[in-house]
């Protein structure tokens, strides 16, 4: 399990260096590619023209003459290979800028290609060294989260794996802190309204999924359930009342996808999902790319975007978008295609089911050291407890001065709070400390008695 943790951490190392170094040999970051382009007058002119085309198209559809001029500029840029072959790193500090470059050079021809991921393929190469069955053992309870007490020894209901996964998350400071952060962001109401700030909620969810090692985040997202209470905890993990649900009726799936395609981040995550979760009837895993682990990562990448997916009920592992196909007219088949990407996707379904259904491996006798966060997030490690981290949500100065109503956000948004899990674990740890303290006190008393006896004999 310790080796698995290392592999998973290496799998998702991110960041934007001053001189960008690709994670995969031969892959160039789009940020560096556009910098090279800006150093060439002709390339700079063509790129700025395309950038203008994208901005104008976002406001109003381009007239045929202008669209043709944009296509000519795009064709002229084809000889600049770095811009055509560059990729981006998911979760990097300048991911948004990188994705902007990636999609700009694909306008107008290729702009609608949302089946090719803009992200580096390093994830696929490394994921082949850690199969989904290994990830399943994390949720099955064989992960070695060793602090003062073995987590495996906690008396947890064997049926509620989601509670166990939440406790494991609470023991790892980074996971517990960032989980508390997104719960607050997704349950805190905007002043003077009964709604949450969905943008903040999405940002906090992405932060949690991008910075917490997958051995913890996957356990919380994809835990296996056999009873409704566990299923309810799993479904409410991402606070559906704020992250995607509307108080009105469900939107049409075509409209939902249309909004997603207007946003570079959502468009990119959707393209990544379609590439890495493409089903195949000829593959044992059900995935064309033979990697359920990468499919799970791509699925998790959609959480915190306009197209946030989730479980459809407390009694099923079926996932879907929160939308329907009512009123689709002659576009019904296209609308159903969007729904079937999730609720009829054998690759995704098998990957989720395998997370909790694999046979757990024997637990080693030797206790492993507690896991540490990935190297790229160690510099901003949060050294505070779960409750103190409720203040971590970023707010503008104006928001800090607003006076909001005093309510219980957890009750208002009907979300299962993360606090009891850590409290339970802390209590158990405290009890263990008291037992060890009494044992140490008894040993000291016995030692003192022996010394007194020896002194008496020597005097005699």
Coordinates of C-alpha atoms in Angstrom, one line a residue:
X1 CA 0.0 0.0 0.0
X2 CA 2.9 2.3 0.8
X3 CA 4.3 1.7 -2.7
X4 CA 0.8 2.3 -4.1
X5 CA 0.7 5.7 -2.4
X6 CA 4.0 6.6 -3.9
X7 CA 2.9 5.6 -7.4
X8 CA -0.4 7.6 -7.1
X9 CA 1.5 10.6 -5.8
X10 CA 3.9 10.4 -8.7
X11 CA 1.0 9.9 -11.1
X12 CA -0.5 13.3 -10.4
X13 CA 2.5 15.6 -9.7
X14 CA 1.6 19.0 -11.1
X15 CA 2.9 22.6 -11.2
X16 CA 4.0 25.3 -13.5
X17 CA 7.8 26.0 -13.4
X18 CA 9.4 29.1 -14.6
X19 CA 10.9 27.0 -17.3
X20 CA 8.2 24.4 -17.9
X21 CA 9.5 20.8 -17.9
X22 CA 7.1 18.3 -19.4
X23 CA 6.1 15.3 -17.3
X24 CA 6.3 13.1 -20.3
X25 CA 9.3 13.1 -22.7
X26 CA 8.5 14.9 -25.9
X27 CA 5.5 16.7 -24.5
X28 CA 5.6 20.5 -24.5
X29 CA 3.4 22.6 -22.2
X30 CA 1.2 25.1 -24.1
X31 CA 2.4 27.9 -21.9
X32 CA 6.0 27.5 -23.1
X33 CA 4.8 26.9 -26.6
X34 CA 3.0 30.3 -26.8
X35 CA 6.0 32.0 -25.2
X36 CA 8.1 30.7 -28.1
X37 CA 5.5 31.9 -30.5
X38 CA 5.5 35.4 -29.0
X39 CA 9.2 35.6 -29.8
X40 CA 8.5 35.3 -33.5
X41 CA 6.7 38.3 -35.0
X42 CA 4.7 36.3 -37.7
X43 CA 3.6 33.7 -35.2
X44 CA 2.7 36.3 -32.7
X45 CA 0.5 38.1 -35.2
X46 CA -1.3 35.0 -36.2
X47 CA -1.9 33.8 -32.7
X48 CA -3.3 37.2 -31.6
X49 CA -5.6 37.2 -34.5
X50 CA -6.9 33.8 -33.5
X51 CA -7.2 34.9 -29.9
X52 CA -9.4 37.8 -31.1
X53 CA -11.5 35.4 -33.1
X54 CA -12.2 33.3 -30.0
X55 CA -13.2 36.4 -28.0
X56 CA -15.6 37.6 -30.7
X57 CA -17.2 34.2 -31.2
X58 CA -17.9 34.1 -27.4
X59 CA -20.0 37.3 -27.8
X60 CA -21.8 36.7 -31.1
X61 CA -21.3 34.1 -33.9
X62 CA -18.8 35.3 -36.5
X63 CA -20.0 36.3 -40.0
X64 CA -18.7 34.0 -42.8
X65 CA -16.1 36.4 -44.0
X66 CA -14.5 36.9 -40.5
X67 CA -14.7 33.1 -39.8
X68 CA -12.8 32.5 -43.1
X69 CA -10.1 34.9 -42.0
X70 CA -9.8 33.1 -38.7
X71 CA -9.5 29.8 -40.5
X72 CA -6.7 31.2 -42.7
X73 CA -4.8 32.4 -39.7
X74 CA -5.3 28.9 -38.1
X75 CA -3.9 27.2 -41.2
X76 CA -0.9 29.6 -41.3
X77 CA -0.1 28.5 -37.7
X78 CA 0.1 24.8 -38.6
X79 CA 3.8 25.1 -39.4
X80 CA 4.4 26.1 -35.8
X81 CA 4.5 22.6 -34.5
X82 CA 4.9 23.3 -30.7
X83 CA 1.5 25.0 -30.6
X84 CA -0.1 22.1 -32.4
X85 CA 1.4 19.4 -30.2
X86 CA 1.5 21.0 -26.8
X87 CA -0.5 19.7 -23.8
X88 CA -1.5 20.9 -20.4
X89 CA -1.1 19.6 -16.8
X90 CA -4.3 19.1 -14.9
X91 CA -4.4 21.1 -11.6
X92 CA -1.3 23.2 -12.4
X93 CA -1.2 26.8 -11.2
X94 CA -1.6 28.1 -14.7
X95 CA -3.9 25.4 -16.0
X96 CA -6.5 28.0 -17.2
X97 CA -3.9 29.9 -19.2
X98 CA -2.5 26.7 -20.8
X99 CA -6.0 25.5 -21.8
X100 CA -6.8 28.9 -23.3
X101 CA -3.8 28.5 -25.6
X102 CA -4.7 24.9 -26.4
X103 CA -8.2 25.7 -27.6
X104 CA -7.3 29.0 -29.3
X105 CA -5.1 27.3 -31.9
X106 CA -7.9 24.9 -32.5
X107 CA -10.4 27.6 -33.5
X108 CA -12.4 27.4 -35.7
X109 CA -11.4 24.0 -37.2
X110 CA -11.1 21.4 -34.4
X111 CA -12.7 23.5 -31.7
X112 CA -15.6 21.1 -31.4
X113 CA -13.3 18.1 -30.9
X114 CA -14.1 17.2 -27.3
X115 CA -13.0 13.6 -27.5
X116 CA -9.3 14.3 -27.5
X117 CA -7.9 15.3 -24.1
X118 CA -5.8 18.5 -23.8
X119 CA -3.9 16.9 -20.9
X120 CA -0.7 15.1 -20.9
X121 CA -0.8 11.3 -21.4
X122 CA 1.7 10.7 -18.5
X123 CA -1.3 9.6 -16.4
X124 CA -2.0 6.6 -18.7
X125 CA 1.6 5.5 -18.7
X126 CA 2.1 5.5 -15.0
X127 CA -1.4 4.2 -14.2
X128 CA -0.5 0.9 -15.9
X129 CA 1.8 0.3 -12.9
X130 CA -1.1 0.5 -10.4
X131 CA -4.2 -1.4 -11.5
X132 CA -7.7 -0.6 -10.3
X133 CA -7.6 -3.7 -8.2
X134 CA -4.9 -2.1 -6.1
X135 CA -6.9 1.0 -5.7
X136 CA -9.8 -1.2 -4.6
X137 CA -7.8 -2.5 -1.6
X138 CA -7.6 1.1 -0.3
X139 CA -11.4 1.2 0.0
X140 CA -11.5 -2.4 1.2
X141 CA -9.6 -1.4 4.4
X142 CA -6.1 -2.5 3.7
X143 CA -4.5 0.9 3.5
X144 CA -1.8 1.5 6.2
X145 CA -2.7 4.9 7.6
X146 CA -0.4 4.5 10.6
X147 CA -0.3 7.2 13.3
X148 CA -0.1 6.3 16.9
X149 CA -2.8 3.6 16.3
X150 CA -3.4 1.4 13.3
X151 CA -6.5 2.7 11.4
X152 CA -7.4 -0.9 10.5
X153 CA -8.0 -1.6 14.2
X154 CA -10.8 1.0 14.6
X155 CA -14.1 -0.7 15.3
X156 CA -16.1 0.4 12.2
X157 CA -19.3 -1.1 10.9
X158 CA -18.2 -3.5 8.2
X159 CA -21.0 -2.4 5.9
X160 CA -20.3 1.3 6.0
X161 CA -17.1 1.6 4.0
X162 CA -17.9 5.3 3.3
X163 CA -17.7 6.1 7.0
X164 CA -14.3 4.2 7.2
X165 CA -13.1 6.2 4.2
X166 CA -14.2 9.5 5.8
X167 CA -12.3 8.5 9.0
X168 CA -9.2 7.7 7.0
X169 CA -9.5 11.1 5.3
X170 CA -9.9 12.8 8.7
X171 CA -6.6 11.2 10.0
X172 CA -4.7 12.8 7.1
X173 CA -4.4 16.5 7.9
X174 CA -4.4 17.7 4.3
X175 CA -7.5 15.6 3.4
X176 CA -9.4 16.5 6.5
X177 CA -8.6 20.2 6.2
X178 CA -9.5 20.5 2.5
X179 CA -12.6 18.4 3.0
X180 CA -13.8 20.8 5.7
X181 CA -13.0 23.7 3.5
X182 CA -15.2 22.6 0.6
X183 CA -18.0 21.6 3.0
X184 CA -18.0 25.1 4.3
X185 CA -17.7 26.7 0.8
X186 CA -20.6 24.6 -0.4
X187 CA -22.9 25.1 2.5
X188 CA -22.4 28.8 3.3
X189 CA -25.2 31.0 2.0
X190 CA -24.6 34.2 0.1
X191 CA -25.6 37.2 2.1
X192 CA -29.2 38.2 1.6
X193 CA -30.2 35.0 -0.3
X194 CA -30.9 31.3 0.3
X195 CA -28.4 30.1 -2.2
X196 CA -24.8 29.1 -1.9
X197 CA -21.9 30.5 -3.9
X198 CA -21.6 27.7 -6.5
X199 CA -18.4 29.1 -8.0
X200 CA -16.7 29.0 -4.6
X201 CA -18.0 25.5 -4.0
X202 CA -16.7 24.3 -7.4
X203 CA -13.3 25.8 -6.7
X204 CA -13.0 24.2 -3.3
X205 CA -14.1 20.8 -4.6
X206 CA -11.5 20.9 -7.4
X207 CA -8.9 22.0 -4.8
X208 CA -9.7 19.0 -2.7
X209 CA -9.5 16.5 -5.6
X210 CA -6.4 18.0 -7.0
X211 CA -4.4 18.3 -3.8
X212 CA -5.4 15.3 -1.8
X213 CA -3.7 12.0 -2.8
X214 CA -6.0 9.6 -4.6
X215 CA -5.7 6.9 -1.9
X216 CA -7.9 9.2 0.2
X217 CA -10.1 11.1 -2.2
X218 CA -11.0 8.0 -4.3
X219 CA -11.9 6.2 -1.0
X220 CA -14.4 8.9 -0.2
X221 CA -15.8 9.2 -3.7
X222 CA -16.0 5.6 -4.7
X223 CA -16.6 3.7 -1.5
X224 CA -18.7 0.5 -1.7
X225 CA -22.1 0.5 0.1
X226 CA -24.6 -2.2 0.9
X227 CA -27.1 -0.2 2.9
X228 CA -28.9 3.2 2.4
X229 CA -27.2 5.2 5.1
X230 CA -23.8 4.5 3.6
X231 CA -25.2 5.3 0.1
X232 CA -26.6 8.6 1.4
X233 CA -23.2 9.5 2.8
X234 CA -21.5 8.7 -0.5
X235 CA -24.1 10.6 -2.6
X236 CA -23.8 13.7 -0.3
X237 CA -20.0 13.7 -0.3
X238 CA -19.9 16.5 -2.9
X239 CA -22.8 18.5 -1.4
X240 CA -25.2 18.0 -4.4
X241 CA -27.6 20.8 -3.2
X242 CA -24.9 23.3 -4.1
X243 CA -22.5 21.7 -6.5
X244 CA -25.1 20.9 -9.2
X245 CA -28.7 20.8 -8.1
X246 CA -31.1 23.6 -8.9
X247 CA -34.3 24.4 -7.0
X248 CA -36.2 24.5 -10.2
X249 CA -36.6 21.5 -12.6
X250 CA -33.6 19.7 -14.0
X251 CA -32.0 21.4 -17.1
X252 CA -31.9 19.7 -20.5
X253 CA -28.7 17.8 -21.0
X254 CA -28.1 19.6 -24.3
X255 CA -28.2 23.0 -22.6
X256 CA -25.9 21.7 -19.8
X257 CA -23.3 20.6 -22.3
X258 CA -23.7 23.8 -24.2
X259 CA -22.8 25.9 -21.1
X260 CA -19.9 23.5 -20.4
X261 CA -18.4 24.0 -23.9
X262 CA -18.3 27.8 -23.3
X263 CA -15.8 27.3 -20.5
X264 CA -12.3 26.1 -21.3
X265 CA -11.9 24.2 -18.0
X266 CA -15.2 22.3 -18.3
X267 CA -14.7 21.7 -22.0
X268 CA -11.2 20.2 -21.2
X269 CA -12.4 18.0 -18.4
X270 CA -15.2 16.7 -20.5
X271 CA -12.8 15.9 -23.4
X272 CA -10.5 14.2 -20.9
X273 CA -13.4 12.1 -19.6
X274 CA -14.6 11.1 -23.0
X275 CA -11.1 10.0 -24.1
X276 CA -10.2 8.1 -20.9
X277 CA -13.6 6.6 -20.1
X278 CA -14.4 5.4 -23.7
X279 CA -16.0 2.0 -23.3
X280 CA -15.0 -1.1 -25.3
X281 CA -16.8 -4.4 -25.5
X282 CA -13.5 -6.1 -26.5
X283 CA -11.6 -5.1 -23.4
X284 CA -11.7 -7.1 -20.1
X285 CA -11.9 -3.9 -18.1
X286 CA -14.6 -2.5 -20.4
X287 CA -12.3 0.5 -21.2
X288 CA -10.8 1.1 -24.6
X289 CA -7.6 2.5 -23.0
X290 CA -7.4 -0.5 -20.6
X291 CA -7.1 1.7 -17.5
X292 CA -10.0 2.0 -15.1
X293 CA -7.8 4.1 -12.8
X294 CA -7.3 6.8 -15.4
X295 CA -11.1 6.7 -16.1
X296 CA -11.8 7.3 -12.4
X297 CA -9.4 10.3 -12.4
X298 CA -11.0 11.7 -15.5
X299 CA -14.5 11.3 -13.9
X300 CA -13.3 13.0 -10.7
X301 CA -12.0 15.8 -12.9
X302 CA -15.5 16.7 -13.8
X303 CA -16.5 17.3 -10.2
X304 CA -16.4 21.0 -9.6
X305 CA -17.4 22.0 -13.1
X306 CA -20.7 22.8 -14.8
X307 CA -21.1 19.1 -15.6
X308 CA -20.6 17.8 -12.1
X309 CA -21.8 14.1 -12.0
X310 CA -22.9 12.1 -9.0
X311 CA -24.7 9.0 -7.8
X312 CA -28.4 9.0 -8.8
X313 CA -29.6 7.4 -5.5
X314 CA -28.6 6.1 -2.1
X315 CA -29.1 2.4 -3.2
X316 CA -27.2 2.3 -6.5
X317 CA -23.7 2.8 -7.8
X318 CA -25.2 4.3 -11.0
X319 CA -23.9 7.8 -11.8
X320 CA -25.3 10.4 -14.1
X321 CA -25.5 14.1 -14.9
X322 CA -28.3 16.1 -13.2
X323 CA -30.3 16.7 -16.4
X324 CA -32.9 15.1 -18.6
X325 CA -33.9 15.0 -22.2
X326 CA -37.4 16.5 -22.0
X327 CA -38.1 18.9 -24.9
X328 CA -35.1 17.8 -27.0
X329 CA -37.2 17.5 -30.1
X330 CA -35.2 16.2 -33.1
X331 CA -32.0 16.3 -31.0
X332 CA -33.2 13.5 -28.7
X333 CA -30.5 11.1 -29.7
X334 CA -27.8 13.6 -29.1
X335 CA -29.3 14.4 -25.7
X336 CA -29.4 10.7 -24.8
X337 CA -25.8 10.3 -25.9
X338 CA -24.8 12.8 -23.1
X339 CA -26.8 10.8 -20.5
X340 CA -25.4 7.4 -21.7
X341 CA -21.8 8.7 -21.3
X342 CA -22.4 8.2 -17.6
X343 CA -25.4 5.9 -16.9
X344 CA -24.6 3.4 -19.6
X345 CA -20.8 3.5 -19.7
X346 CA -19.4 0.1 -19.0
X347 CA -15.9 1.4 -18.5
X348 CA -16.9 3.9 -15.8
X349 CA -19.3 1.4 -14.1
X350 CA -16.7 -1.3 -14.0
X351 CA -14.0 1.1 -12.6
X352 CA -16.3 2.3 -9.8
X353 CA -17.4 -1.2 -8.9
X354 CA -13.9 -2.5 -8.8
X355 CA -12.9 0.1 -6.3
X356 CA -14.6 -1.7 -3.5
X357 CA -15.1 -5.2 -4.8
X358 CA -11.6 -6.6 -5.2
X359 CA -10.3 -9.1 -2.6
X360 CA -8.3 -7.2 0.0
X361 CA -4.6 -8.2 0.3
X362 CA -3.2 -9.4 3.7
X363 CA -2.2 -6.7 6.0
X364 CA 1.5 -6.6 6.7
X365 CA 2.7 -7.0 10.3
X366 CA 5.1 -4.1 10.0
X367 CA 3.5 -0.7 10.5
X368 CA 4.3 1.7 7.8
X369 CA 5.0 5.4 8.4
X370 CA 2.1 7.8 8.0
X371 CA 1.6 8.9 4.4
X372 CA 2.6 12.4 3.3
X373 CA 1.1 14.7 0.7
X374 CA 2.5 14.8 -2.8
X375 CA 5.8 16.8 -3.2
X376 CA 4.0 19.6 -5.2
X377 CA 1.8 20.5 -2.3
X378 CA 4.2 20.1 0.6
X379 CA 5.1 23.7 0.6
X380 CA 1.7 24.9 1.6
X381 CA 0.9 22.1 4.1
X382 CA -2.0 23.1 6.4
X383 CA -0.7 22.7 10.0
X384 CA -4.1 23.2 11.7
X385 CA -6.8 20.9 12.9
X386 CA -10.0 20.1 11.1
X387 CA -12.1 22.7 12.9
X388 CA -9.6 25.6 12.5
X389 CA -9.5 24.9 8.8
X390 CA -13.1 26.1 8.4
X391 CA -11.5 29.5 7.9
X392 CA -9.5 28.5 4.8
X393 CA -12.1 29.4 2.2
X394 CA -10.8 32.4 0.3
X395 CA -13.0 35.5 0.4
X396 CA -12.7 39.0 -1.0
X397 CA -12.5 42.0 1.3
X398 CA -16.0 42.9 0.5
X399 CA -17.3 39.5 1.4
X400 CA -15.5 39.6 4.7
X401 CA -17.4 42.8 5.6
X402 CA -20.8 41.4 4.8
X403 CA -23.1 40.3 7.6
X404 CA -24.7 37.0 6.9
X405 CA -27.6 35.4 8.8
X406 CA -26.7 33.1 11.7
X407 CA -27.7 29.6 10.5
X408 CA -26.4 26.1 10.7
X409 CA -25.2 25.6 7.1
X410 CA -25.0 21.8 7.5
X411 CA -28.7 21.6 8.4
X412 CA -29.7 24.1 5.7
X413 CA -28.0 22.3 2.8
X414 CA -28.7 18.7 4.1
X415 CA -25.1 17.5 4.0
X416 CA -23.5 14.9 6.3
X417 CA -20.7 16.8 8.2
X418 CA -17.2 15.5 8.2
X419 CA -16.6 16.4 11.9
X420 CA -17.9 13.2 13.7
X421 CA -15.4 11.0 11.9
X422 CA -12.4 12.8 13.2
X423 CA -13.9 13.2 16.6
X424 CA -14.4 9.5 16.8
X425 CA -10.9 8.7 15.8
X426 CA -9.5 11.2 18.2
X427 CA -11.5 9.7 21.1
X428 CA -10.1 6.3 20.2
X429 CA -6.6 7.6 20.1
X430 CA -7.1 9.4 23.4
X431 CA -8.3 6.2 25.0
X432 CA -5.3 4.3 23.8
X433 CA -3.1 7.0 25.3
X434 CA -4.7 6.7 28.6
X435 CA -4.2 2.9 28.6
X436 CA -0.6 3.3 27.7
X437 CA -0.2 6.0 30.4
X438 CA -1.6 3.7 33.1
X439 CA 0.8 0.9 32.0
X440 CA 3.8 3.2 32.2
X441 CA 2.8 4.3 35.7
X442 CA 2.5 0.7 36.9
X443 CA 5.9 -0.1 35.5
X444 CA 7.5 2.8 37.3
X445 CA 5.9 1.8 40.7
X446 CA 7.1 -1.8 40.3
X447 CA 10.6 -0.5 39.5
X448 CA 10.7 1.7 42.7
X449 CA 9.6 -1.2 44.9
X450 CA 12.4 -3.4 43.6
X451 CA 15.0 -0.7 44.3
X452 CA 13.7 -0.4 47.9
X453 CA 14.0 -4.2 48.4
X454 CA 17.6 -4.2 47.1
X455 CA 18.5 -1.3 49.4
X456 CA 17.0 -3.1 52.4
X457 CA 19.0 -6.3 51.6
X458 CA 22.2 -4.4 51.2
X459 CA 21.8 -2.7 54.6
X460 CA 21.0 -5.9 56.3

